[in-house]
CSV table of C-alpha atoms and ligand atoms in Angstrom, one decimal:
chain,number,residue,atom,x,y,z
L,2,MET,CA,100.2,240.9,181.6
L,3,THR,CA,97.0,240.1,179.9
L,4,GLY,CA,97.8,240.4,176.2
L,5,ARG,CA,98.7,236.7,175.7
L,6,ARG,CA,96.4,234.9,173.3
L,7,LYS,CA,95.7,231.3,174.3
L,8,LEU,CA,97.0,228.5,172.1
L,9,ILE,CA,95.4,225.1,172.2
L,10,ALA,CA,97.7,222.7,170.4
L,11,GLY,CA,97.4,219.0,169.6
L,12,ASN,CA,100.4,216.7,169.2
L,13,TRP,CA,99.5,213.6,167.3
L,14,LYS,CA,103.0,212.0,167.9
L,15,MET,CA,103.4,208.9,165.7
L,16,ASN,CA,99.7,208.6,165.1
L,17,GLY,CA,97.6,209.4,162.0
L,18,LEU,CA,97.1,208.1,158.5
L,19,LYS,CA,95.2,209.6,155.7
L,20,ALA,CA,92.1,208.0,157.1
L,21,GLN,CA,92.3,210.5,160.0
L,22,LEU,CA,92.2,213.6,157.8
L,23,GLY,CA,88.5,213.9,158.5
L,24,GLU,CA,89.4,214.6,162.2
L,25,VAL,CA,91.8,217.4,161.0
L,26,SER,CA,88.9,218.9,159.1
L,27,ALA,CA,86.5,218.5,162.0
L,28,ILE,CA,89.0,220.1,164.4
L,29,ALA,CA,89.7,222.9,161.8
L,30,ALA,CA,85.9,223.6,161.8
L,31,LEU,CA,85.9,224.1,165.6
L,32,ALA,CA,89.0,226.3,165.4
L,33,SER,CA,87.4,228.5,162.8
L,34,GLU,CA,84.6,229.4,165.2
L,35,ARG,CA,87.2,230.7,167.7
L,36,THR,CA,88.7,234.0,166.6
L,37,ASP,CA,89.8,234.8,170.2
L,38,ILE,CA,92.3,231.9,170.5
L,39,ASP,CA,94.8,230.0,168.4
L,40,VAL,CA,94.4,226.3,167.7
L,41,GLY,CA,97.1,224.1,166.2
L,42,LEU,CA,97.8,220.5,165.3
L,43,PHE,CA,101.4,219.1,165.2
L,44,LEU,CA,101.1,216.2,162.8
L,45,PRO,CA,103.3,213.5,161.5
L,46,ALA,CA,105.4,214.9,158.6
L,47,THR,CA,103.7,212.6,156.2
L,48,LEU,CA,100.2,214.2,156.8
L,49,ILE,CA,101.2,217.8,156.6
L,50,ALA,CA,100.8,218.4,152.8
L,51,ALA,CA,97.4,216.7,152.9
L,52,ALA,CA,96.3,218.5,156.1
L,53,ALA,CA,97.4,222.0,155.2
L,54,PRO,CA,94.6,222.7,152.7
L,55,LEU,CA,92.0,221.6,155.2
L,56,ALA,CA,93.3,223.8,158.1
L,57,GLY,CA,91.6,227.1,157.5
L,58,THR,CA,92.8,229.4,160.3
L,59,MET,CA,94.3,226.5,162.3
L,60,LEU,CA,98.1,226.2,162.5
L,61,ILE,CA,99.5,223.0,161.1
L,62,GLY,CA,102.9,222.1,162.4
L,63,GLY,CA,105.6,219.4,162.4
L,64,GLN,CA,106.9,217.7,165.5
L,65,ASP,CA,110.6,218.3,165.1
L,66,CYS,CA,113.0,219.7,162.6
L,67,HIS,CA,116.8,219.3,162.0
L,68,ALA,CA,119.2,222.0,163.0
L,69,GLN,CA,120.9,222.0,159.6
L,70,ASP,CA,119.4,223.2,156.4
L,71,SER,CA,120.0,219.9,154.5
L,72,GLY,CA,122.5,217.1,154.2
L,73,ALA,CA,123.4,213.6,155.1
L,74,PHE,CA,121.0,213.1,158.0
L,75,THR,CA,119.0,210.0,157.1
L,76,GLY,CA,115.5,210.0,158.4
L,77,ASN,CA,115.4,213.6,159.5
L,78,VAL,CA,113.1,216.4,158.3
L,79,SER,CA,114.4,219.9,157.6
L,80,ALA,CA,112.6,223.2,158.4
L,81,ALA,CA,112.4,224.0,154.7
L,82,MET,CA,110.7,220.6,154.1
L,83,LEU,CA,108.1,221.4,156.7
L,84,THR,CA,107.5,224.9,155.2
L,85,GLU,CA,107.2,223.5,151.7
L,86,ALA,CA,104.7,220.9,152.8
L,87,GLY,CA,102.5,223.7,154.2
L,88,ALA,CA,103.4,223.7,157.9
L,89,GLY,CA,103.4,227.0,159.7
L,90,GLY,CA,105.2,225.8,162.8
L,91,THR,CA,106.9,223.0,164.6
L,92,LEU,CA,107.4,221.5,168.0
L,93,VAL,CA,111.0,221.2,169.3
L,94,GLY,CA,112.5,219.6,172.4
L,95,HIS,CA,109.5,217.3,173.2
L,96,SER,CA,110.5,215.0,176.1
L,97,GLU,CA,110.1,211.9,173.9
L,98,ARG,CA,112.8,213.3,171.6
L,99,ARG,CA,115.0,214.4,174.5
L,100,GLN,CA,114.7,210.8,175.9
L,101,TYR,CA,114.6,208.5,172.8
L,102,GLN,CA,116.7,210.7,170.4
L,103,HIS,CA,119.0,212.0,173.2
L,104,GLU,CA,118.5,215.6,172.2
L,105,SER,CA,120.3,218.1,174.4
L,106,SER,CA,119.0,221.6,175.3
L,107,ALA,CA,121.7,223.0,172.9
L,108,ASP,CA,120.3,220.8,170.1
L,109,VAL,CA,116.8,222.1,170.9
L,110,ALA,CA,117.9,225.7,170.8
L,111,ALA,CA,119.6,225.1,167.4
L,112,LYS,CA,116.5,223.5,166.0
L,113,ALA,CA,114.3,226.3,167.2
L,114,ALA,CA,116.6,228.9,165.6
L,115,LYS,CA,116.6,227.0,162.3
L,116,ALA,CA,112.8,226.6,162.3
L,117,HIS,CA,112.5,230.4,162.9
L,118,GLU,CA,115.0,231.1,160.1
L,119,HIS,CA,112.6,229.2,157.7
L,120,GLY,CA,109.5,231.2,158.9
L,121,LEU,CA,108.1,228.6,161.2
L,122,SER,CA,106.6,229.4,164.6
L,123,VAL,CA,108.0,227.2,167.4
L,124,VAL,CA,106.6,225.5,170.5
L,125,LEU,CA,109.6,224.6,172.7
L,126,CYS,CA,108.9,221.8,175.2
L,127,ILE,CA,110.5,221.5,178.6
L,128,GLY,CA,109.7,219.4,181.8
L,129,GLU,CA,111.1,217.4,184.6
L,130,THR,CA,111.1,213.6,185.2
L,131,LEU,CA,109.3,212.0,188.2
L,132,GLU,CA,112.8,211.5,189.8
L,133,THR,CA,113.5,215.2,189.7
L,134,ARG,CA,110.0,216.1,190.9
L,135,GLU,CA,110.4,213.8,193.9
L,136,GLN,CA,113.4,215.7,195.0
L,137,GLY,CA,111.1,218.6,195.8
L,138,ASP,CA,109.3,221.5,194.2
L,139,ASP,CA,112.2,223.9,194.4
L,140,ILE,CA,114.6,221.4,192.8
L,141,ALA,CA,112.0,220.8,190.0
L,142,HIS,CA,111.5,224.5,189.4
L,143,GLY,CA,115.2,225.1,189.2
L,144,PHE,CA,115.7,222.2,186.9
L,145,VAL,CA,113.0,223.2,184.5
L,146,ALA,CA,114.0,226.9,184.5
L,147,ASP,CA,117.6,225.9,183.8
L,148,GLN,CA,116.4,223.6,181.0
L,149,LEU,CA,114.3,226.5,179.5
L,150,ILE,CA,117.3,228.9,179.5
L,151,ALA,CA,119.6,226.3,178.0
L,152,SER,CA,117.0,225.6,175.3
L,153,LEU,CA,116.2,229.2,174.3
L,154,PRO,CA,117.4,230.1,170.9
L,155,GLU,CA,119.3,233.2,170.0
L,156,GLY,CA,116.8,236.0,169.3
L,157,ALA,CA,113.9,234.2,171.1
L,158,ASP,CA,110.8,236.3,170.8
L,159,PRO,CA,107.2,235.8,171.7
L,160,SER,CA,106.1,236.7,168.1
L,161,TRP,CA,107.3,233.3,167.0
L,162,LEU,CA,108.2,231.3,170.1
L,163,THR,CA,105.9,229.6,172.7
L,164,ILE,CA,107.0,227.5,175.7
L,165,ALA,CA,105.3,224.3,176.7
L,166,TYR,CA,105.8,223.0,180.2
L,167,GLU,CA,105.2,219.3,180.2
L,168,PRO,CA,106.1,217.3,183.3
L,169,VAL,CA,107.4,213.9,181.9
L,170,TRP,CA,105.5,212.1,184.7
L,171,ALA,CA,102.2,213.5,183.4
L,172,ILE,CA,102.6,212.7,179.7
L,173,GLY,CA,100.4,209.9,178.6
L,174,THR,CA,100.0,208.7,182.2
L,175,GLY,CA,96.6,210.2,183.1
L,176,LYS,CA,98.4,211.8,186.0
L,177,VAL,CA,97.9,215.5,185.8
L,178,ALA,CA,99.9,218.1,187.7
L,179,THR,CA,97.7,220.0,190.1
L,180,PRO,CA,96.7,223.6,189.3
L,181,SER,CA,98.9,224.7,192.2
L,182,GLN,CA,101.9,222.7,191.0
L,183,ILE,CA,101.3,224.2,187.5
L,184,ALA,CA,100.9,227.7,188.8
L,185,ALA,CA,104.1,227.5,190.9
L,186,MET,CA,106.1,226.1,187.9
L,187,HIS,CA,104.7,228.6,185.4
L,188,ALA,CA,105.5,231.5,187.8
L,189,ALA,CA,109.1,230.3,188.1
L,190,LEU,CA,109.3,230.0,184.3
L,191,ARG,CA,107.9,233.5,183.9
L,192,VAL,CA,110.5,234.9,186.3
L,193,ALA,CA,113.2,233.1,184.3
L,194,LEU,CA,111.8,234.4,180.9
L,195,VAL,CA,111.7,238.0,182.2
L,196,LYS,CA,115.3,237.7,183.5
L,197,ALA,CA,116.5,236.3,180.2
L,198,LEU,CA,114.5,238.4,177.7
L,199,GLY,CA,113.5,241.5,179.6
L,200,ASP,CA,110.2,242.7,180.8
L,201,GLY,CA,108.3,243.1,177.6
L,202,PRO,CA,109.2,239.9,175.7
L,203,GLY,CA,109.5,237.9,179.0
L,204,ASN,CA,105.9,238.7,179.9
L,205,ALA,CA,104.5,238.4,176.4
L,206,MET,CA,105.8,234.8,175.8
L,207,ARG,CA,103.2,232.2,176.1
L,208,ILE,CA,103.7,229.2,178.5
L,209,LEU,CA,101.5,226.2,177.7
L,210,TYR,CA,100.8,223.3,180.0
L,211,GLY,CA,100.9,219.7,178.7
L,212,GLY,CA,100.5,216.3,180.2
L,213,SER,CA,97.2,214.3,180.3
L,214,VAL,CA,95.1,217.4,179.5
L,215,SER,CA,91.5,216.3,178.8
L,216,GLY,CA,88.0,217.7,178.5
L,217,ASP,CA,87.6,216.9,182.2
L,218,ASN,CA,90.5,218.9,183.5
L,219,ALA,CA,91.1,221.5,180.8
L,220,ALA,CA,88.9,224.3,182.3
L,221,ASP,CA,90.8,224.2,185.7
L,222,ILE,CA,94.2,224.1,184.0
L,223,LEU,CA,93.4,226.8,181.5
L,224,HIS,CA,92.2,229.2,184.2
L,225,THR,CA,95.4,228.8,186.2
L,226,ASP,CA,97.7,231.9,186.4
L,227,ASN,CA,100.3,232.1,183.7
L,228,VAL,CA,98.8,229.2,181.8
L,229,ASP,CA,98.4,230.4,178.2
L,230,GLY,CA,97.1,227.3,176.6
L,231,ALA,CA,97.6,223.6,176.4
L,232,LEU,CA,99.7,221.0,174.5
L,233,VAL,CA,97.6,217.9,174.2
L,234,GLY,CA,98.6,214.5,173.1
L,235,GLY,CA,96.1,211.6,173.3
L,236,ALA,CA,93.0,213.8,173.6
L,237,SER,CA,93.9,215.7,170.4
L,238,LEU,CA,93.4,212.8,168.1
L,239,SER,CA,89.7,213.3,167.5
L,240,ALA,CA,87.4,216.3,167.4
L,241,ALA,CA,85.1,214.6,169.9
L,242,LYS,CA,87.9,214.7,172.6
L,243,PHE,CA,89.7,217.8,171.5
L,244,GLY,CA,86.6,219.9,171.0
L,245,PRO,CA,85.8,220.2,174.8
L,246,ILE,CA,89.4,221.3,175.4
L,247,ILE,CA,89.1,224.1,172.8
L,248,ALA,CA,85.8,225.0,174.2
L,249,ALA,CA,87.3,225.3,177.7
L,250,ALA,CA,89.8,228.0,176.6
Z,22,PGA,P1,99.3,213.6,176.6
Z,22,PGA,O1,100.6,214.1,175.8
Z,22,PGA,O2,98.3,214.7,176.5
Z,22,PGA,O3,98.9,212.3,175.9
Z,22,PGA,O4,99.7,213.3,178.0
Z,22,PGA,C1,101.0,215.4,175.9
Z,22,PGA,C2,102.3,215.6,175.1
Z,22,PGA,O5,103.2,214.8,175.1
Z,22,PGA,O6,102.4,216.7,174.4
């Protein structure tokens, strides 16, 4: 299936003050030159309202949203709040949230469904720890495919949902999965998606790779089978580092 448009997405995590809005503008300028791919930045919630008017064709997203519409959930951000601030999408299920906020795959599925209900596109993250990977490739493929299926929201559809495979051991470590490891995992995830959603939607859903993607390795990763883009942390914080990754797509 060739119809999948690549998405190059940056995840700023808990980085970014108003002083960095110039980088948002600079990245938006690079994005506007590429009508053949999608580019997005998943920003701290506090920057979204200021970043949205600078974004042009680039997607601005949040990094999480709550599964409830509103209520007594101190410190959380709702999907409606993200939408009102000017976001067009959100991440859910990032491994840092699964680890530090103890989010289960059921929580992640509920968040994704709520985000969609409020008109947000969703990038749903999955991935195995080093401990699981060390048990062997087949175990890792099975673990991540199961995590994907358990995290898929009701009504999952490629028109609004993208998957991001991010091995936990490759995030922020400078240790990248090899193209053959990535190809094998993405193939296993493609099979799982086709089984869960049927041929059409299962083949049309994008699967991004994330984990220490940089200007040096992006071309190899992005030309790997079934890799429909990248989710980039550290190297998305400046146009100087993110630009070469966008250019490699
Ligand atoms: P990294 O982060 O590119 O800094 O490894 C990726 C991510 O967590 O999305």
